[in-house]
Amino acid sequence: MKNQSVSSNLDWISVIIYIILVIMGWLNIYSSSLSTTAEDASLFDFSQIYGKQMMFIIFTIPLIFIVLSVEGKFYEKYSSIIFGVALVLLAGLFIFGKTIAGQRCWYSFGGFTLQPSEFAKAATALALAKYLSDVQINLKETRRQIVALLLISLPVMLILPQPDPGSALIYSVFIIVLYREGLPSWYVWAGFLAILLFILALIFEPWAVALMALITIVIVYLRSRISDRNIVASAILFVMVSGFVFSVNYVFDNVFKQHHRDRFNILLGKEVDMKGIGYNTNQSEIAIGSGGFFGKGFLEGTQTKGGFVPEQHTDYIFTTVGEEWGFFGSLIVISLFIGLIFRVLYLSERQKTKFSRVYGYCVAGILFIHFFVNIAMVLGIFPTIGVPLPFFSYGGSGLWGFTILLFIFLKMDANKVNEW
C-alpha cells in the first residue's frame, strides 16, 4: 500500500487540543516562575524556568516531525527492541543515574537531565500492544495473563527502587487495558479490594477490618445459592484477606518512606501538619480557592506571585490555573484534557488492527491517570506522590514523553496502519 499523506489524514482535532494544552501549560509555567524573576525579563531567557520550557517546546517541533515521518508499521515491528532499550535505560540509572531530591531518576548530560521513565511508558504501551495483538493470545489462559502482567511489572520493578512511586503508579492503568482485551474481571476487583482494605487498615485496627471482612464473607456465603456455596473457598478467601490486612501496618512502617507515611496520615486525617509535610497541599487549596469563579487574572495571583506553593511549576502547576483563571478557566483545562482522552478513545475504537487499537487504549489510559491523580493530589484528595500534569508541568522529559506517546498513535491513525 502506498504511504498516505500524513498531513491530510492526521487527526487535527487531537493536534489542536495538544497545541492549546502546551501553550496554556507554558503560560502557567511563565506565571508561576515569574515570581522569582524580573517581570521585564526576556521570554527566551534560557536561564529561567519559563525560558527552558520554551526551549523544550521548540525542540518538540522537530521531534513531532520525526515521529510522523517514521512508517507506522515501524513501531509495531520494532516494539520489542524499543521496550528492551527502555528497560536498559531504566536499569542504567542505578549505575550512571544522577540523584536529585533523594531520587535516582535522571541521566545528566552537562546541565541537561533526562528522565527515562517518561519515555518507558510509550515503550511499555508498544510492547503490550504487540503482545496482545498476536492472534494466538487469549487472556483467559493463565500463562498469557502472567506474560502480560510481567511486561507491565518489569519497568515498575526498575522504577520503584529509584524511588519513584508516582511513575510506578502510572503502570497500574495497563490493567484496565488488559481487562478491555479479555483479562478476567476478578483481577480488577481484587485490585480495588486491596486498595480499599489497605486504606481501611490504616484508619481502623486490623482486627476490626478482618471482622468486617468475615461478616461480609459470611453474608455473601449465606445469600448464595446452595449449588454455589463453597465453604473451603470462603475460608481461604478470609485467610488471605486477614493476612493482607494484618500485614498493612508492617508494610506501611517498614517499606514506605517517612514522607510517604506522613502524606497518607495527613490525607486520612491522622495528622495535621500545615507547616510541615502538609504545607504544599494546604497552600495549593488556598491558592485554588482564592481564584473564585473567574480568577484573579493572568500574572495577578497573590499566592503564585508570593511563591507560597513550593514546586508550583511542576507537580502543583494546576494551582496557578485555579488562582489566576478561576473555576471557569479550570473547567476549560479539565474539558480539554477530557476531550483529548475521549478523542483518543474514539480513534482507538475505529482502528481495525488490534495493535493500534490496544496502543490507543494505553495512550488514553496514561493521559487519564496522570490527569486524574495530579488534580486529585493538588486538591488534597490524593497523597502527594509526584505525578506531573501532562503538557503543563515543567520538564523536557515529561513534555517529550507525552508528545511521543500521543503522536505515535496519531501517526498510526493517519497512515491507516489498520489497512496494511
CSV table of C-alpha atoms in Angstrom, one decimal:
chain,number,residue,atom,x,y,z
A,1,MET,CA,0.0,0.0,0.0
A,2,LYS,CA,1.3,3.5,-0.8
A,3,ASN,CA,2.0,5.8,2.0
A,4,GLN,CA,-0.8,8.3,2.5
A,5,SER,CA,-0.3,12.0,3.2
A,6,VAL,CA,0.2,12.4,6.9
A,7,SER,CA,-1.0,16.0,6.9
A,8,SER,CA,-4.2,15.2,5.1
A,9,ASN,CA,-5.1,12.2,7.4
A,10,LEU,CA,-3.8,13.5,10.7
A,11,ASP,CA,-6.5,13.9,13.3
A,12,TRP,CA,-6.3,17.7,13.6
A,13,ILE,CA,-8.8,17.8,16.5
A,14,SER,CA,-6.3,16.0,18.7
A,15,VAL,CA,-3.4,18.1,17.4
A,16,ILE,CA,-5.2,21.4,18.1
A,17,ILE,CA,-6.1,20.3,21.6
A,18,TYR,CA,-2.5,19.3,22.1
A,19,ILE,CA,-1.2,22.6,20.9
A,20,ILE,CA,-3.7,24.5,23.1
A,21,LEU,CA,-2.7,22.5,26.2
A,22,VAL,CA,1.0,23.0,25.6
A,23,ILE,CA,0.5,26.8,25.1
A,24,MET,CA,-1.6,27.0,28.2
A,25,GLY,CA,0.9,25.0,30.1
A,26,TRP,CA,3.7,27.4,29.2
A,27,LEU,CA,1.7,30.4,30.2
A,28,ASN,CA,1.1,28.9,33.6
A,29,ILE,CA,4.8,28.0,34.0
A,30,TYR,CA,5.7,31.5,33.0
A,31,SER,CA,3.4,33.0,35.6
A,32,SER,CA,4.4,30.6,38.4
A,33,SER,CA,8.2,31.1,37.8
A,34,LEU,CA,8.0,34.9,37.2
A,35,SER,CA,7.5,35.5,40.9
A,36,THR,CA,11.2,34.9,41.4
A,37,THR,CA,12.4,37.0,38.4
A,38,ALA,CA,12.1,40.4,37.0
A,39,GLU,CA,8.8,41.0,35.0
A,40,ASP,CA,10.7,42.6,32.2
A,41,ALA,CA,12.9,39.6,31.6
A,42,SER,CA,13.1,38.1,28.1
A,43,LEU,CA,10.6,35.4,27.2
A,44,PHE,CA,13.6,33.5,25.8
A,45,ASP,CA,15.9,33.8,28.8
A,46,PHE,CA,17.0,30.2,28.9
A,47,SER,CA,18.5,30.7,32.4
A,48,GLN,CA,14.9,30.9,33.8
A,49,ILE,CA,12.4,28.1,34.1
A,50,TYR,CA,10.0,29.5,31.6
A,51,GLY,CA,12.8,30.1,29.1
A,52,LYS,CA,14.0,26.5,29.5
A,53,GLN,CA,10.4,25.2,29.0
A,54,MET,CA,10.2,27.4,25.8
A,55,MET,CA,13.3,25.7,24.6
A,56,PHE,CA,11.8,22.3,25.3
A,57,ILE,CA,8.7,23.3,23.3
A,58,ILE,CA,10.8,24.4,20.4
A,59,PHE,CA,12.7,21.1,20.3
A,60,THR,CA,9.3,19.3,20.4
A,61,ILE,CA,8.5,20.5,16.9
A,62,PRO,CA,11.2,18.5,15.1
A,63,LEU,CA,10.5,15.6,17.5
A,64,ILE,CA,6.9,15.5,16.2
A,65,PHE,CA,8.1,15.6,12.6
A,66,ILE,CA,10.5,12.7,13.3
A,67,VAL,CA,7.7,10.6,14.9
A,68,LEU,CA,5.3,11.3,12.0
A,69,SER,CA,8.0,10.7,9.3
A,70,VAL,CA,8.6,7.1,10.5
A,71,GLU,CA,6.3,4.5,9.0
A,72,GLY,CA,3.5,3.4,11.3
A,73,LYS,CA,4.5,-0.3,11.0
A,74,PHE,CA,7.9,0.5,12.3
A,75,TYR,CA,6.5,1.0,15.8
A,76,GLU,CA,4.9,-2.4,15.7
A,77,LYS,CA,7.8,-4.3,14.1
A,78,TYR,CA,10.4,-2.9,16.5
A,79,SER,CA,8.2,-2.6,19.6
A,80,SER,CA,10.2,-5.3,21.5
A,81,ILE,CA,13.5,-3.6,20.7
A,82,ILE,CA,12.1,-0.2,21.8
A,83,PHE,CA,10.9,-1.8,25.1
A,84,GLY,CA,14.2,-3.5,25.7
A,85,VAL,CA,16.1,-0.2,25.2
A,86,ALA,CA,13.7,1.4,27.7
A,87,LEU,CA,14.4,-1.3,30.3
A,88,VAL,CA,18.2,-1.0,29.8
A,89,LEU,CA,18.0,2.8,30.3
A,90,LEU,CA,16.0,2.3,33.5
A,91,ALA,CA,18.4,-0.2,34.8
A,92,GLY,CA,21.4,2.0,33.9
A,93,LEU,CA,20.2,4.6,36.3
A,94,PHE,CA,21.4,2.5,39.2
A,95,ILE,CA,24.9,2.9,37.9
A,96,PHE,CA,25.0,6.1,35.9
A,97,GLY,CA,22.0,8.0,37.2
A,98,LYS,CA,22.0,11.4,38.9
A,99,THR,CA,20.4,11.7,42.3
A,100,ILE,CA,18.1,14.7,42.7
A,101,ALA,CA,16.0,15.2,45.9
A,102,GLY,CA,16.7,11.7,47.0
A,103,GLN,CA,15.6,10.1,43.7
A,104,ARG,CA,18.0,8.5,41.2
A,105,CYS,CA,15.7,9.1,38.2
A,106,TRP,CA,17.8,11.1,35.8
A,107,TYR,CA,20.7,10.9,33.4
A,108,SER,CA,22.8,14.1,33.5
A,109,PHE,CA,24.5,15.5,30.3
A,110,GLY,CA,26.2,18.7,31.4
A,111,GLY,CA,23.4,21.0,32.5
A,112,PHE,CA,20.7,18.9,30.9
A,113,THR,CA,18.9,16.0,32.5
A,114,LEU,CA,16.8,13.2,31.0
A,115,GLN,CA,14.3,11.0,32.8
A,116,PRO,CA,13.9,7.7,31.0
A,117,SER,CA,10.8,6.6,32.9
A,118,GLU,CA,8.8,9.3,31.0
A,119,PHE,CA,9.7,7.5,27.7
A,120,ALA,CA,9.3,4.0,29.1
A,121,LYS,CA,5.5,4.5,29.3
A,122,ALA,CA,5.2,4.7,25.5
A,123,ALA,CA,7.7,1.8,25.1
A,124,THR,CA,5.6,-0.4,27.5
A,125,ALA,CA,2.4,0.5,25.7
A,126,LEU,CA,4.0,-0.6,22.4
A,127,ALA,CA,5.3,-3.9,23.9
A,128,LEU,CA,1.9,-4.6,25.5
A,129,ALA,CA,0.0,-3.8,22.2
A,130,LYS,CA,2.4,-6.0,20.3
A,131,TYR,CA,1.9,-9.0,22.7
A,132,LEU,CA,-1.9,-8.6,22.8
A,133,SER,CA,-2.2,-8.3,19.0
A,134,ASP,CA,-0.8,-11.8,18.5
A,135,VAL,CA,-3.7,-13.8,17.0
A,136,GLN,CA,-2.9,-16.7,19.4
A,137,ILE,CA,-3.2,-14.6,22.6
A,138,ASN,CA,-6.1,-15.4,24.8
A,139,LEU,CA,-6.1,-13.6,28.2
A,140,LYS,CA,-8.4,-16.3,29.6
A,141,GLU,CA,-5.3,-18.5,29.8
A,142,THR,CA,-3.2,-18.2,32.9
A,143,ARG,CA,0.2,-18.3,31.2
A,144,ARG,CA,-0.9,-15.4,28.9
A,145,GLN,CA,-2.0,-13.4,31.9
A,146,ILE,CA,1.4,-14.0,33.5
A,147,VAL,CA,3.3,-12.8,30.5
A,148,ALA,CA,1.1,-9.7,30.1
A,149,LEU,CA,1.5,-8.8,33.8
A,150,LEU,CA,5.2,-9.4,33.6
A,151,LEU,CA,5.5,-6.9,30.7
A,152,ILE,CA,3.9,-4.3,33.0
A,153,SER,CA,5.9,-5.3,36.1
A,154,LEU,CA,9.4,-5.1,34.6
A,155,PRO,CA,9.5,-1.3,34.3
A,156,VAL,CA,7.7,-1.0,37.6
A,157,MET,CA,10.4,-3.1,39.4
A,158,LEU,CA,13.1,-0.8,38.0
A,159,ILE,CA,11.3,2.4,38.8
A,160,LEU,CA,10.2,1.7,42.4
A,161,PRO,CA,13.7,1.4,43.9
A,162,GLN,CA,14.8,4.8,42.4
A,163,PRO,CA,12.5,5.6,44.4
A,164,ASP,CA,9.7,7.0,42.1
A,165,PRO,CA,6.3,5.6,43.3
A,166,GLY,CA,4.5,8.2,41.3
A,167,SER,CA,5.8,7.0,37.9
A,168,ALA,CA,5.3,3.3,39.1
A,169,LEU,CA,1.7,4.0,39.9
A,170,ILE,CA,1.0,5.0,36.3
A,171,TYR,CA,1.6,1.5,35.1
A,172,SER,CA,-1.5,0.3,37.0
A,173,VAL,CA,-3.7,1.7,34.3
A,174,PHE,CA,-2.5,-1.0,31.9
A,175,ILE,CA,-4.6,-3.5,34.0
A,176,ILE,CA,-7.7,-1.7,32.6
A,177,VAL,CA,-6.4,-2.1,29.1
A,178,LEU,CA,-5.9,-5.8,29.7
A,179,TYR,CA,-9.4,-6.1,31.1
A,180,ARG,CA,-10.7,-4.5,27.9
A,181,GLU,CA,-8.9,-7.2,26.0
A,182,GLY,CA,-10.3,-10.1,27.9
A,183,LEU,CA,-8.5,-10.3,31.3
A,184,PRO,CA,-10.9,-11.8,33.9
A,185,SER,CA,-12.7,-9.2,35.8
A,186,TRP,CA,-11.6,-10.6,39.2
A,187,TYR,CA,-8.1,-9.0,38.7
A,188,VAL,CA,-9.7,-5.6,38.6
A,189,TRP,CA,-11.9,-6.3,41.6
A,190,ALA,CA,-9.0,-7.7,43.5
A,191,GLY,CA,-7.1,-4.6,42.9
A,192,PHE,CA,-9.9,-2.3,44.1
A,193,LEU,CA,-10.4,-4.6,47.1
A,194,ALA,CA,-6.7,-4.5,48.0
A,195,ILE,CA,-6.7,-0.7,47.8
A,196,LEU,CA,-9.9,-0.5,50.0
A,197,LEU,CA,-8.5,-2.9,52.6
A,198,PHE,CA,-5.2,-1.1,52.7
A,199,ILE,CA,-6.9,2.2,53.4
A,200,LEU,CA,-9.3,0.7,56.0
A,201,ALA,CA,-6.4,-1.0,57.8
A,202,LEU,CA,-4.7,2.4,58.1
A,203,ILE,CA,-7.8,4.0,59.5
A,204,PHE,CA,-9.1,1.2,61.8
A,205,GLU,CA,-7.5,-1.6,63.8
A,206,PRO,CA,-6.6,-4.6,61.7
A,207,TRP,CA,-8.8,-6.9,63.8
A,208,ALA,CA,-11.8,-4.7,63.2
A,209,VAL,CA,-11.2,-4.7,59.4
A,210,ALA,CA,-10.7,-8.5,59.5
A,211,LEU,CA,-14.0,-8.8,61.4
A,212,MET,CA,-15.8,-6.7,58.8
A,213,ALA,CA,-14.4,-8.9,56.1
A,214,LEU,CA,-15.6,-12.0,57.9
A,215,ILE,CA,-19.1,-10.7,58.3
A,216,THR,CA,-19.2,-9.7,54.6
A,217,ILE,CA,-17.9,-13.2,53.5
A,218,VAL,CA,-20.5,-14.9,55.7
A,219,ILE,CA,-23.3,-12.8,54.4
A,220,VAL,CA,-22.3,-13.5,50.8
A,221,TYR,CA,-21.9,-17.2,51.5
A,222,LEU,CA,-25.4,-17.4,53.1
A,223,ARG,CA,-27.1,-15.5,50.3
A,224,SER,CA,-25.5,-17.6,47.6
A,225,ARG,CA,-27.4,-20.4,46.1
A,226,ILE,CA,-26.8,-23.8,47.6
A,227,SER,CA,-25.0,-25.0,44.5
A,228,ASP,CA,-22.7,-22.0,44.5
A,229,ARG,CA,-21.6,-22.4,48.1
A,230,ASN,CA,-18.0,-23.4,48.8
A,231,ILE,CA,-17.0,-23.2,52.4
A,232,VAL,CA,-13.4,-24.1,51.6
A,233,ALA,CA,-13.1,-21.2,49.1
A,234,SER,CA,-14.7,-18.8,51.5
A,235,ALA,CA,-12.4,-19.9,54.3
A,236,ILE,CA,-9.3,-19.5,52.1
A,237,LEU,CA,-10.5,-16.0,51.0
A,238,PHE,CA,-10.9,-15.0,54.6
A,239,VAL,CA,-7.4,-16.2,55.5
A,240,MET,CA,-5.9,-14.3,52.5
A,241,VAL,CA,-7.8,-11.1,53.4
A,242,SER,CA,-6.8,-11.3,57.0
A,243,GLY,CA,-3.2,-11.9,56.2
A,244,PHE,CA,-3.2,-8.9,53.9
A,245,VAL,CA,-4.9,-6.7,56.5
A,246,PHE,CA,-2.5,-7.6,59.3
A,247,SER,CA,0.5,-7.0,57.0
A,248,VAL,CA,-0.5,-3.5,56.1
A,249,ASN,CA,1.0,-1.8,59.1
A,250,TYR,CA,4.3,-3.7,58.7
A,251,VAL,CA,4.5,-2.6,55.0
A,252,PHE,CA,3.4,0.9,55.9
A,253,ASP,CA,6.1,1.3,58.6
A,254,ASN,CA,8.9,-0.6,57.0
A,255,VAL,CA,8.5,-0.3,53.2
A,256,PHE,CA,7.1,3.2,52.8
A,257,LYS,CA,9.4,6.1,53.4
A,258,GLN,CA,8.7,8.6,56.2
A,259,HIS,CA,7.5,11.4,53.8
A,260,HIS,CA,5.1,8.9,52.1
A,261,ARG,CA,3.7,7.9,55.5
A,262,ASP,CA,3.3,11.5,56.5
A,263,ARG,CA,1.3,12.3,53.4
A,264,PHE,CA,-1.0,9.3,53.9
A,265,ASN,CA,-1.6,10.2,57.5
A,266,ILE,CA,-2.4,13.8,56.6
A,267,LEU,CA,-4.8,12.7,53.8
A,268,LEU,CA,-6.5,10.3,56.2
A,269,GLY,CA,-6.8,12.9,58.9
A,270,LYS,CA,-4.5,11.1,61.3
A,271,GLU,CA,-2.0,14.0,61.4
A,272,VAL,CA,-2.4,17.8,61.0
A,273,ASP,CA,0.9,19.4,59.9
A,274,MET,CA,0.0,22.5,57.9
A,275,LYS,CA,3.6,23.9,58.3
A,276,GLY,CA,5.4,20.8,57.5
A,277,ILE,CA,4.6,17.9,55.2
A,278,GLY,CA,1.1,19.2,54.7
A,279,TYR,CA,2.2,22.7,53.7
A,280,ASN,CA,2.1,22.1,49.9
A,281,THR,CA,-1.4,20.7,49.8
A,282,ASN,CA,-2.7,23.4,52.2
A,283,GLN,CA,-1.2,26.2,50.2
A,284,SER,CA,-2.5,24.7,46.9
A,285,GLU,CA,-6.0,24.5,48.3
A,286,ILE,CA,-5.8,28.1,49.5
A,287,ALA,CA,-4.5,29.3,46.0
A,288,ILE,CA,-7.2,27.4,44.1
A,289,GLY,CA,-10.0,28.5,46.5
A,290,SER,CA,-8.9,32.2,46.3
A,291,GLY,CA,-9.4,32.2,42.5
A,292,GLY,CA,-13.1,32.3,42.7
A,293,PHE,CA,-15.2,31.8,39.6
A,294,PHE,CA,-13.1,33.9,37.0
A,295,GLY,CA,-9.8,34.0,38.8
A,296,LYS,CA,-7.6,36.9,39.7
A,297,GLY,CA,-6.2,37.4,36.2
A,298,PHE,CA,-3.0,36.3,34.4
A,299,LEU,CA,0.1,37.2,36.4
A,300,GLU,CA,-2.2,38.6,39.2
A,301,GLY,CA,-2.2,35.6,41.6
A,302,THR,CA,-1.0,36.6,45.0
A,303,GLN,CA,-0.3,33.1,46.2
A,304,THR,CA,1.6,32.4,42.9
A,305,LYS,CA,3.5,35.7,42.9
A,306,GLY,CA,4.4,35.2,46.5
A,307,GLY,CA,5.8,31.8,45.9
A,308,PHE,CA,3.8,30.2,48.7
A,309,VAL,CA,3.3,26.9,46.9
A,310,PRO,CA,6.6,25.0,46.6
A,311,GLU,CA,7.4,23.4,43.2
A,312,GLN,CA,4.4,25.2,41.7
A,313,HIS,CA,5.8,25.0,38.2
A,314,THR,CA,6.0,21.2,38.3
A,315,ASP,CA,3.5,18.9,40.2
A,316,TYR,CA,1.4,21.8,41.5
A,317,ILE,CA,1.1,23.8,38.3
A,318,PHE,CA,-2.7,23.4,38.4
A,319,THR,CA,-2.8,25.7,41.5
A,320,THR,CA,-1.8,28.6,39.1
A,321,VAL,CA,-4.7,27.7,36.8
A,322,GLY,CA,-7.1,27.7,39.8
A,323,GLU,CA,-5.9,31.0,41.3
A,324,GLU,CA,-5.4,33.1,38.1
A,325,TRP,CA,-8.0,31.6,35.8
A,326,GLY,CA,-10.6,30.6,38.5
A,327,PHE,CA,-13.2,27.9,38.3
A,328,PHE,CA,-14.1,28.9,34.7
A,329,GLY,CA,-10.5,28.6,33.5
A,330,SER,CA,-10.0,25.3,35.4
A,331,LEU,CA,-13.1,23.9,33.8
A,332,ILE,CA,-11.8,24.8,30.4
A,333,VAL,CA,-8.5,23.0,31.1
A,334,ILE,CA,-10.3,19.9,32.5
A,335,SER,CA,-12.6,19.9,29.5
A,336,LEU,CA,-9.6,20.0,27.1
A,337,PHE,CA,-8.0,17.0,28.8
A,338,ILE,CA,-11.3,15.0,28.9
A,339,GLY,CA,-11.8,16.0,25.2
A,340,LEU,CA,-8.4,14.7,24.2
A,341,ILE,CA,-8.8,11.5,26.2
A,342,PHE,CA,-12.2,10.7,24.7
A,343,ARG,CA,-10.9,11.7,21.2
A,344,VAL,CA,-8.1,9.1,21.5
A,345,LEU,CA,-10.6,6.5,22.7
A,346,TYR,CA,-12.8,7.3,19.7
A,347,LEU,CA,-9.9,6.9,17.3
A,348,SER,CA,-8.9,3.7,19.1
A,349,GLU,CA,-12.4,2.2,18.6
A,350,ARG,CA,-12.2,2.8,14.8
A,351,GLN,CA,-8.9,1.0,14.3
A,352,LYS,CA,-9.1,-2.3,12.5
A,353,THR,CA,-6.0,-3.9,13.9
A,354,LYS,CA,-5.6,-4.9,17.5
A,355,PHE,CA,-2.1,-3.4,17.8
A,356,SER,CA,-3.1,0.2,17.0
A,357,ARG,CA,-6.4,-0.2,19.0
A,358,VAL,CA,-4.6,-1.5,22.1
A,359,TYR,CA,-1.9,1.1,21.9
A,360,GLY,CA,-4.6,3.8,21.6
A,361,TYR,CA,-6.2,2.5,24.8
A,362,CYS,CA,-2.8,2.7,26.5
A,363,VAL,CA,-2.4,6.3,25.4
A,364,ALA,CA,-5.8,7.3,26.7
A,365,GLY,CA,-5.2,5.4,30.0
A,366,ILE,CA,-1.8,7.0,30.6
A,367,LEU,CA,-3.2,10.5,29.9
A,368,PHE,CA,-6.2,9.9,32.2
A,369,ILE,CA,-4.3,8.6,35.2
A,370,HIS,CA,-1.8,11.4,35.0
A,371,PHE,CA,-4.6,14.0,34.7
A,372,PHE,CA,-6.7,12.5,37.4
A,373,VAL,CA,-4.0,11.8,40.0
A,374,ASN,CA,-2.3,15.1,39.6
A,375,ILE,CA,-5.5,17.2,40.0
A,376,ALA,CA,-6.7,15.0,42.9
A,377,MET,CA,-3.3,15.4,44.5
A,378,VAL,CA,-3.4,19.2,44.2
A,379,LEU,CA,-7.0,19.3,45.6
A,380,GLY,CA,-5.9,17.3,48.6
A,381,ILE,CA,-7.9,14.2,47.9
A,382,PHE,CA,-4.9,12.1,47.0
A,383,PRO,CA,-1.4,11.9,48.6
A,384,THR,CA,1.4,13.9,47.0
A,385,ILE,CA,3.4,11.3,45.1
A,386,GLY,CA,5.0,13.3,42.3
A,387,VAL,CA,2.8,12.8,39.2
A,388,PRO,CA,3.1,15.6,36.6
A,389,LEU,CA,0.2,17.1,34.7
A,390,PRO,CA,0.7,16.3,31.0
A,391,PHE,CA,1.8,19.2,28.8
A,392,PHE,CA,1.5,21.6,31.8
A,393,SER,CA,4.2,20.6,34.3
A,394,TYR,CA,7.7,21.9,33.7
A,395,GLY,CA,10.2,19.5,32.3
A,396,GLY,CA,11.6,18.4,28.9
A,397,SER,CA,11.4,14.7,29.6
A,398,GLY,CA,7.7,14.8,30.5
A,399,LEU,CA,6.8,17.0,27.6
A,400,TRP,CA,8.7,14.9,25.1
A,401,GLY,CA,7.5,11.6,26.6
A,402,PHE,CA,3.8,12.6,26.3
A,403,THR,CA,4.3,14.0,22.9
A,404,ILE,CA,5.9,10.8,21.6
A,405,LEU,CA,3.2,8.8,23.3
A,406,LEU,CA,0.4,10.7,21.6
A,407,PHE,CA,1.9,11.3,18.1
A,408,ILE,CA,2.9,7.7,17.6
A,409,PHE,CA,-0.8,6.8,17.9
A,410,LEU,CA,-1.8,9.8,15.6
A,411,LYS,CA,0.7,8.5,13.1
A,412,MET,CA,-0.9,5.0,13.2
A,413,ASP,CA,-4.3,6.5,12.7
A,414,ALA,CA,-3.1,9.0,9.9
A,415,ASN,CA,-1.3,6.4,7.9
A,416,LYS,CA,-4.2,3.9,8.3
A,417,VAL,CA,-1.9,1.2,9.8
A,418,ASN,CA,-5.1,-0.8,10.1
A,419,GLU,CA,-5.3,-1.2,6.3
A,420,TRP,CA,-1.9,-2.9,5.9
